[in-house]
Coordinates of C-alpha atoms in Angstrom, one line a residue:
X133 CA 28.4 77.5 157.3
X134 CA 29.9 77.9 160.7
X135 CA 32.9 80.5 161.2
X136 CA 36.4 78.8 160.0
X137 CA 40.0 79.6 160.6
X138 CA 41.5 81.6 157.7
X139 CA 45.2 80.9 156.9
X140 CA 47.9 82.9 155.4
X141 CA 51.4 81.1 154.5
X142 CA 54.1 83.4 155.1
X143 CA 56.9 81.9 152.7
X144 CA 59.8 83.7 152.0
X145 CA 62.2 81.3 149.5
X146 CA 65.0 81.3 152.0
X147 CA 63.0 80.1 155.1
X148 CA 61.7 82.0 158.1
X149 CA 64.8 80.7 160.6
X150 CA 67.9 82.8 159.9
X151 CA 69.6 79.4 159.5
X152 CA 66.9 78.0 157.5
X153 CA 69.1 78.1 154.2
X154 CA 71.6 75.5 156.2
X155 CA 68.9 73.2 156.7
X156 CA 69.7 69.9 154.5
X157 CA 66.1 69.9 153.0
X158 CA 66.0 73.7 152.3
X159 CA 67.4 74.6 148.8
X160 CA 70.4 77.1 149.5
X161 CA 69.4 79.4 146.6
X162 CA 65.7 79.3 147.4
X163 CA 65.3 82.9 148.2
X164 CA 65.9 83.8 144.4
X165 CA 64.5 80.8 143.0
X166 CA 61.5 81.1 140.9
X167 CA 61.0 77.4 140.4
X168 CA 61.1 77.2 144.5
X169 CA 58.5 80.0 144.9
X170 CA 56.2 78.3 142.2
X171 CA 56.5 74.9 144.1
X172 CA 55.7 76.7 147.2
X173 CA 52.7 78.6 146.0
X174 CA 51.3 75.3 144.3
X175 CA 51.8 73.4 147.5
X176 CA 50.1 76.3 149.7
X177 CA 47.2 76.2 147.3
X178 CA 47.1 72.4 147.7
X179 CA 46.8 73.0 151.4
X180 CA 44.0 75.4 150.8
X181 CA 45.5 78.4 152.3
X182 CA 43.9 82.0 151.6
X183 CA 46.9 83.7 150.7
X184 CA 50.6 83.6 150.0
X185 CA 52.2 86.4 152.1
X186 CA 55.5 88.2 151.7
X187 CA 57.0 90.9 153.8
X188 CA 59.7 92.9 152.2
X189 CA 62.3 95.6 153.2
X190 CA 63.8 98.5 151.2
X191 CA 67.3 97.5 152.4
X192 CA 69.7 94.5 153.2
X193 CA 68.8 93.7 157.0
X194 CA 71.6 93.6 159.5
X195 CA 71.1 90.0 159.9
X196 CA 71.8 89.3 156.3
X197 CA 75.2 91.1 156.2
X198 CA 77.4 89.7 158.9
X199 CA 80.5 88.0 157.7
X200 CA 78.9 84.9 156.6
X201 CA 75.5 86.3 155.6
X202 CA 72.1 84.7 155.8
X203 CA 69.5 84.2 153.1
X204 CA 67.9 87.3 154.3
X205 CA 70.5 89.3 152.2
X206 CA 68.7 89.2 148.9
X207 CA 65.1 88.1 147.4
X208 CA 62.4 89.2 145.0
X209 CA 60.3 92.4 145.1
X210 CA 57.0 90.8 145.9
X211 CA 54.4 92.2 143.3
X212 CA 56.8 91.3 140.6
X213 CA 57.0 87.7 141.9
X214 CA 53.4 87.1 142.6
X215 CA 52.5 88.6 139.0
X216 CA 54.5 85.9 137.6
X217 CA 52.8 83.3 140.3
X218 CA 49.4 84.0 139.7
X219 CA 48.8 82.7 136.3
X220 CA 50.1 79.3 137.7
X221 CA 47.6 79.0 140.3
X222 CA 43.9 79.4 140.6
X223 CA 42.6 80.1 144.0
X224 CA 45.4 81.2 146.7
X225 CA 45.4 84.7 147.3
X226 CA 48.8 87.0 147.0
X227 CA 49.4 89.3 149.8
X228 CA 52.5 91.8 149.1
X229 CA 54.3 94.2 151.1
X230 CA 54.6 97.9 149.8
X231 CA 55.7 100.9 151.6
X232 CA 53.9 104.1 152.4
X233 CA 57.0 106.0 153.3
X234 CA 58.9 105.3 150.4
X235 CA 56.2 104.8 147.5
X236 CA 54.0 107.4 145.7
X237 CA 50.4 106.5 146.1
X238 CA 49.7 106.7 142.3
X239 CA 52.4 103.9 141.4
X240 CA 51.6 101.9 144.3
X241 CA 48.0 101.9 143.3
X242 CA 48.8 101.2 139.7
X243 CA 50.8 98.1 140.4
X244 CA 48.6 96.4 142.9
X245 CA 45.7 97.2 140.8
X246 CA 47.5 95.4 137.8
X247 CA 48.4 92.4 140.1
X248 CA 44.7 92.1 140.9
X249 CA 43.6 91.9 137.6
X250 CA 46.5 89.7 136.3
X251 CA 45.2 87.2 139.5
X252 CA 41.5 87.7 138.9
X253 CA 40.8 89.5 142.0
X254 CA 43.4 87.6 144.3
X255 CA 45.7 90.6 145.3
X256 CA 46.3 92.0 148.7
X257 CA 48.5 95.1 150.0
X258 CA 50.2 94.7 153.2
X259 CA 50.8 98.2 154.6
X260 CA 54.0 99.1 156.1
X261 CA 55.8 102.5 157.1
X262 CA 59.3 100.9 156.8
X263 CA 61.2 101.6 160.2
X264 CA 65.0 101.3 159.4
X265 CA 67.6 103.7 159.0
X266 CA 69.1 101.5 156.4
X267 CA 66.0 102.2 154.2
X268 CA 66.3 106.0 154.6
X269 CA 69.7 105.8 153.5
X270 CA 68.4 104.4 150.3
X271 CA 66.1 107.1 149.6
X272 CA 67.6 110.3 149.7
X273 CA 67.6 110.8 153.5
X274 CA 70.3 111.0 156.3
X275 CA 67.9 109.5 158.9
X276 CA 64.3 107.9 159.0
X277 CA 61.3 110.1 159.3
X278 CA 59.7 110.3 163.0
X279 CA 57.6 107.6 163.8
X280 CA 54.2 109.8 164.1
X281 CA 55.2 111.3 160.8
X282 CA 55.3 108.0 159.1
X283 CA 51.9 106.9 160.3
X284 CA 50.4 110.1 159.4
X285 CA 51.6 110.0 156.0
X286 CA 50.4 106.3 155.9
X287 CA 46.9 107.2 156.7
X288 CA 46.6 109.7 153.9
X289 CA 48.6 107.5 151.4
X290 CA 46.0 104.6 152.0
X291 CA 43.2 106.9 151.5
X292 CA 44.7 108.2 148.3
X293 CA 45.3 104.7 147.0
X294 CA 41.8 103.6 147.7
X295 CA 40.4 106.9 145.9
X296 CA 42.5 105.9 142.9
X297 CA 41.2 102.1 142.9
X298 CA 37.5 103.7 142.4
X299 CA 38.7 105.7 139.3
X300 CA 36.8 103.6 137.0
X301 CA 33.2 102.1 137.9
X302 CA 32.9 98.3 137.5
X303 CA 30.9 99.1 134.2
X304 CA 32.7 101.9 132.8
X305 CA 34.1 100.0 130.0
X306 CA 31.6 99.6 127.3
X307 CA 34.2 98.6 124.5
X308 CA 31.2 98.6 121.8
X309 CA 33.0 98.3 118.6
X310 CA 29.8 99.3 116.7
X311 CA 29.5 102.6 118.2
X312 CA 33.2 103.2 118.8
X313 CA 32.5 103.9 122.5
X314 CA 35.2 102.5 124.6
X315 CA 34.0 103.9 127.9
X316 CA 31.1 105.8 129.7
X317 CA 33.0 109.0 130.8
X318 CA 30.5 109.6 133.3
X319 CA 31.7 106.5 135.1
X320 CA 35.3 107.6 135.1
X321 CA 36.5 110.0 137.9
X322 CA 39.3 112.3 139.0
X323 CA 40.8 111.9 142.3
X324 CA 41.5 115.4 143.0
X325 CA 43.2 114.8 146.4
X326 CA 45.1 117.6 147.9
X327 CA 46.4 116.8 151.5
X328 CA 49.1 117.2 153.7
X329 CA 51.6 114.8 152.1
X330 CA 49.9 114.2 148.8
X331 CA 48.6 116.1 145.9
X332 CA 47.2 113.7 143.1
X333 CA 44.7 114.5 140.4
X334 CA 44.1 111.0 139.0
X335 CA 42.3 109.0 137.7
X336 CA 44.3 105.7 137.6
X337 CA 45.0 104.5 134.4
X338 CA 43.5 100.9 135.1
X339 CA 40.4 99.2 135.8
X340 CA 38.9 97.5 138.6
X341 CA 39.1 93.6 139.3
X342 CA 36.4 91.1 140.1
X343 CA 37.0 91.8 143.7
X344 CA 36.7 95.5 143.4
X345 CA 39.8 96.1 145.1
X346 CA 42.8 94.7 146.6
X347 CA 42.4 93.6 150.2
X348 CA 44.2 95.8 152.8
X349 CA 46.5 94.2 155.4
X350 CA 48.3 96.0 158.0
X351 CA 50.6 94.8 161.0
X352 CA 51.2 97.7 163.3
X353 CA 50.9 97.2 166.9
X354 CA 51.9 100.7 168.4
X355 CA 49.1 102.9 169.3
X356 CA 49.4 104.7 165.7
X357 CA 49.6 101.3 164.1
X358 CA 46.2 100.0 165.9
X359 CA 44.4 103.3 164.9
X360 CA 45.7 102.8 161.1
X361 CA 44.5 99.3 161.4
X362 CA 41.2 99.8 162.9
X363 CA 40.5 102.4 160.1
X364 CA 41.7 100.8 157.2
X365 CA 42.7 97.2 157.1
X366 CA 40.8 94.2 156.7
X367 CA 43.1 91.9 157.6
X368 CA 45.6 92.4 160.7
X369 CA 48.9 90.5 161.0
X370 CA 50.1 90.6 164.9
X371 CA 52.5 89.1 167.2
X372 CA 51.7 87.8 170.3
X373 CA 53.2 85.1 172.7
X374 CA 50.0 84.4 174.9
X375 CA 46.5 84.1 174.6
X376 CA 45.6 86.9 177.0
X377 CA 47.5 89.5 175.3
X378 CA 46.4 88.4 171.8
X379 CA 42.6 88.5 173.3
X380 CA 43.3 92.0 174.5
X381 CA 44.6 93.0 171.1
X382 CA 41.7 91.4 169.4
X383 CA 39.0 92.9 171.5
X384 CA 40.6 96.6 171.1
X385 CA 41.0 96.3 167.3
X386 CA 37.3 95.1 167.0
X387 CA 36.1 97.9 169.3
X388 CA 38.1 100.6 167.3
X389 CA 36.9 99.3 164.1
X390 CA 33.2 99.6 165.5
X391 CA 33.8 102.9 166.8
X392 CA 34.7 104.3 163.5
X393 CA 31.5 102.6 161.9
X394 CA 33.1 99.6 160.6
X395 CA 31.7 96.1 160.6
X396 CA 34.2 94.2 163.1
X397 CA 33.7 91.1 161.5
X398 CA 35.1 92.6 158.5
X399 CA 38.3 93.1 160.0
X400 CA 40.4 89.8 160.3
X401 CA 42.8 89.3 163.1
X402 CA 45.4 87.0 162.0
X403 CA 48.3 86.5 164.7
X404 CA 51.5 85.0 163.3
X405 CA 52.5 81.6 164.4
X406 CA 55.6 79.6 163.6
X407 CA 55.1 75.7 164.2
X408 CA 57.5 72.9 164.7
X409 CA 55.2 70.0 164.0
X410 CA 56.2 66.2 164.7
X411 CA 54.1 63.4 164.9
X412 CA 55.1 63.4 168.4
X413 CA 56.1 66.2 170.8
X414 CA 59.7 64.7 171.0
X415 CA 60.0 64.7 167.2
X416 CA 59.2 68.5 167.0
X417 CA 61.7 69.2 169.6
X418 CA 64.1 67.5 167.8
X419 CA 63.4 69.5 164.7
X420 CA 63.5 72.6 166.7
X421 CA 67.0 71.7 168.2
X422 CA 68.4 70.6 164.8
X423 CA 67.3 74.2 163.2
X424 CA 68.6 76.0 166.4
X425 CA 72.0 74.2 166.2
X426 CA 72.7 75.9 162.9
X427 CA 72.6 79.3 163.8
X428 CA 75.8 81.4 163.4
X429 CA 76.4 83.5 166.6
X430 CA 77.1 86.6 164.6
X431 CA 73.7 86.3 162.7
X432 CA 71.8 85.7 165.9
X433 CA 73.2 89.1 167.4
X434 CA 72.6 91.0 164.3
X435 CA 69.2 89.8 164.2
X436 CA 68.5 91.0 167.8
X437 CA 70.1 94.3 167.0
X438 CA 67.8 94.7 164.2
X439 CA 64.8 93.9 166.2
X440 CA 65.9 96.0 169.1
X441 CA 65.4 99.2 166.9
X442 CA 69.1 99.6 165.6
X443 CA 70.2 101.6 168.4
X444 CA 72.5 99.3 170.3
X445 CA 75.3 96.8 169.3
X446 CA 74.6 93.6 171.4
X447 CA 77.7 92.1 170.1
X448 CA 79.6 94.2 172.8
X449 CA 77.8 92.3 175.7
X450 CA 78.2 88.7 176.8
X451 CA 76.1 86.5 174.9
X452 CA 75.5 84.2 177.9
X453 CA 74.6 87.4 180.0
X454 CA 71.1 89.1 180.3
X455 CA 69.7 91.4 177.7
X456 CA 70.4 94.9 178.6
X457 CA 68.2 97.8 178.4
X458 CA 67.3 98.7 175.1
X459 CA 67.2 102.3 174.0
X460 CA 64.3 104.4 172.4
X461 CA 64.6 104.7 168.7
X462 CA 62.2 106.2 165.8
X463 CA 62.1 102.9 164.5
X464 CA 59.9 100.0 165.3
X465 CA 57.9 100.5 168.6
X466 CA 56.1 97.2 169.1
X467 CA 58.8 94.9 168.5
X468 CA 61.4 96.1 170.8
X469 CA 59.0 95.9 173.5
X470 CA 58.1 92.3 172.4
X471 CA 61.8 91.2 172.5
X472 CA 62.0 92.7 176.0
X473 CA 59.0 91.0 177.0
X474 CA 60.2 87.4 175.9
X475 CA 63.6 87.9 177.5
X476 CA 62.2 89.1 180.7
X477 CA 59.6 86.5 180.9
X478 CA 61.7 83.4 179.9
X479 CA 64.8 85.0 181.9
X480 CA 66.8 84.4 178.6
X481 CA 70.3 85.3 177.9
X482 CA 71.2 86.9 174.9
X483 CA 72.1 83.7 173.4
X484 CA 68.9 82.0 174.3
X485 CA 66.9 85.2 173.3
X486 CA 68.3 84.8 169.8
X487 CA 68.1 81.4 169.7
X488 CA 64.1 81.5 170.4
X489 CA 63.2 84.7 167.9
X490 CA 65.5 83.3 165.1
X491 CA 62.4 81.5 163.9
X492 CA 60.0 84.2 163.7
X493 CA 61.4 87.4 165.2
X494 CA 58.8 87.6 168.0
X495 CA 55.8 85.9 166.6
X496 CA 54.3 82.8 168.3
X497 CA 56.7 79.7 168.3
X498 CA 54.8 76.3 168.8
X499 CA 56.8 73.2 169.3
X500 CA 54.7 70.2 169.5
X501 CA 52.7 67.2 168.0
X502 CA 50.0 67.7 165.1
X503 CA 47.4 67.5 167.7
X504 CA 49.1 70.0 170.1
X505 CA 49.8 72.5 167.5
X506 CA 46.0 72.1 166.3
X507 CA 44.7 72.4 170.1
X508 CA 46.5 75.8 170.2
X509 CA 45.2 77.2 167.0
X510 CA 41.6 76.0 168.0
X511 CA 41.9 77.7 171.6
X512 CA 43.1 80.9 170.1
X513 CA 40.2 80.8 167.4
X514 CA 37.6 80.0 169.9
X515 CA 38.6 82.6 172.5
X516 CA 38.4 85.9 170.7
X517 CA 42.1 86.0 170.1
X518 CA 42.2 85.1 166.4
X519 CA 40.0 85.0 163.3
X520 CA 42.7 82.8 161.6
X521 CA 46.9 82.8 161.6
X522 CA 49.6 83.5 159.2
X523 CA 51.6 80.4 159.2
X524 CA 55.6 80.9 159.2
X525 CA 57.0 77.7 158.5
X526 CA 60.6 77.5 160.1
X527 CA 62.3 76.1 156.9
X528 CA 60.8 75.0 153.6
X529 CA 59.5 73.1 152.0
X530 CA 59.4 71.0 155.1
X531 CA 58.0 73.2 157.4
X532 CA 55.0 74.0 155.1
X533 CA 54.4 70.3 154.0
X534 CA 54.2 69.3 157.9
X535 CA 51.5 71.9 158.5
X536 CA 49.5 70.6 155.2
X537 CA 50.1 66.8 155.8
X538 CA 49.5 66.9 159.7
X539 CA 47.7 69.9 160.9
X540 CA 45.4 70.7 158.2
X541 CA 43.3 67.5 158.2
X542 CA 43.0 67.7 162.0
X543 CA 41.4 71.3 161.6
X544 CA 39.2 69.8 158.7
X545 CA 38.2 67.0 161.0
X546 CA 37.2 69.2 163.4
X547 CA 35.3 71.6 161.2
X548 CA 37.6 74.5 161.6
X549 CA 39.0 74.8 158.3
X550 CA 37.7 74.5 154.6
X551 CA 37.8 71.4 152.4
X552 CA 37.5 73.5 149.4
X553 CA 37.7 76.9 148.2
X554 CA 34.6 79.1 148.7
X555 CA 35.2 81.3 145.7
X556 CA 37.6 82.6 143.2
X557 CA 38.6 85.9 144.7
X558 CA 40.7 86.7 147.9
X559 CA 37.7 88.4 149.3
X560 CA 35.3 85.6 148.8
X561 CA 37.9 83.3 150.4
X562 CA 38.2 85.5 153.4
X563 CA 34.5 86.2 153.6
X564 CA 35.1 89.9 153.1
X565 CA 32.5 91.9 151.0
X566 CA 33.1 93.1 147.5
X567 CA 34.6 96.4 147.6
X568 CA 31.7 98.6 146.3
X569 CA 32.9 101.4 144.4
X570 CA 32.4 104.7 146.0
X571 CA 30.7 106.6 143.3
X572 CA 28.3 103.4 142.1
X573 CA 27.4 103.2 145.7
X574 CA 26.6 107.1 145.8
X575 CA 24.4 106.8 142.6
X576 CA 22.8 103.8 144.2
X577 CA 21.9 105.4 147.3
X578 CA 20.3 108.4 145.5
X579 CA 18.1 105.9 143.3
X580 CA 17.3 104.0 146.7

């Protein structure tokens, strides 16, 4: 079968756009409605998406705590939510975000291995380092750790988690009632990790899943983020406004992966795209302007403050004036640069900037007919800019329904997207190999 587009569905119950909860078709309580999340998961599966993706934070974002507030103020912890949704679906994967800065490897490895077993091999871990002062204040810190510290810890954290996931070989459990032998002790392995940040004996007290290990996902775009992604990630979620920058990122990551001995085809690049879709371009523009008109100014300013790294209060500036210089902080590095780029390239005022990034916080926003959206995805996919896309519907369920009903059939007709799932695990559907146990692999290599 020829290469096809992979699709993630980024579906926070409160909607992507900061004013989505005010949309007449969006449930106002969607962020904490399990029934609504169940509807979204089953709809995305009907649309043959590879995975349901959820970001997560460890503090209320600034854009959620203005006087009026937004739906970003509260939501489900992703692994808990996905463990409940997994039995209600059959094929779609579940990619949950968890922090290497504020979680220990053992607990994180255990909960993702549990989700992987519960779902029958459909789990993925979105690796984040959590770059906010607000999160630091919730975890016994007065200020967040420096950027490089967080990424050094993340590299070792992922290493430890993957070791723990290999604690039991795939055939370690005999469960022989006649002999009384539950497992083969020779196929259970201590982790015995001693490093700069972690000391973990192991083994992990849970078995492997049908896909071996959860899929590793990562979203960093800084130099440190790219290095971590190329070394460890199997799916990379990235932000780009232009085909050319997406191509440069794509080629850079593939080259880095090859340099560290990895197969670049097993490192999937999936830029975020937020589509406003209509049967005509005019209809799509109407949908965009309708949602934009619902933004409360204070919420828009708060959103920009967060995306700028938290070191500035843009509320002190004229919203119809230009974006001022942004201070360098120990928070996010790539996102403030992207916000600056968007403002400068479009000559946006502060107001115009928050109106544009309100949809997807810097991810590529496309406003057009279904054919135009499909053309854009195809152009990026066929020109070394993407292996697939993480789709961020601006509001729900309408934005998701539009994509499935209008865009997916076009991609299928062009032979660019599946008409049925290829397998039962997330790895099978993404075209990624089974994660072979390191100890089994070593034993097999000796035999060979």
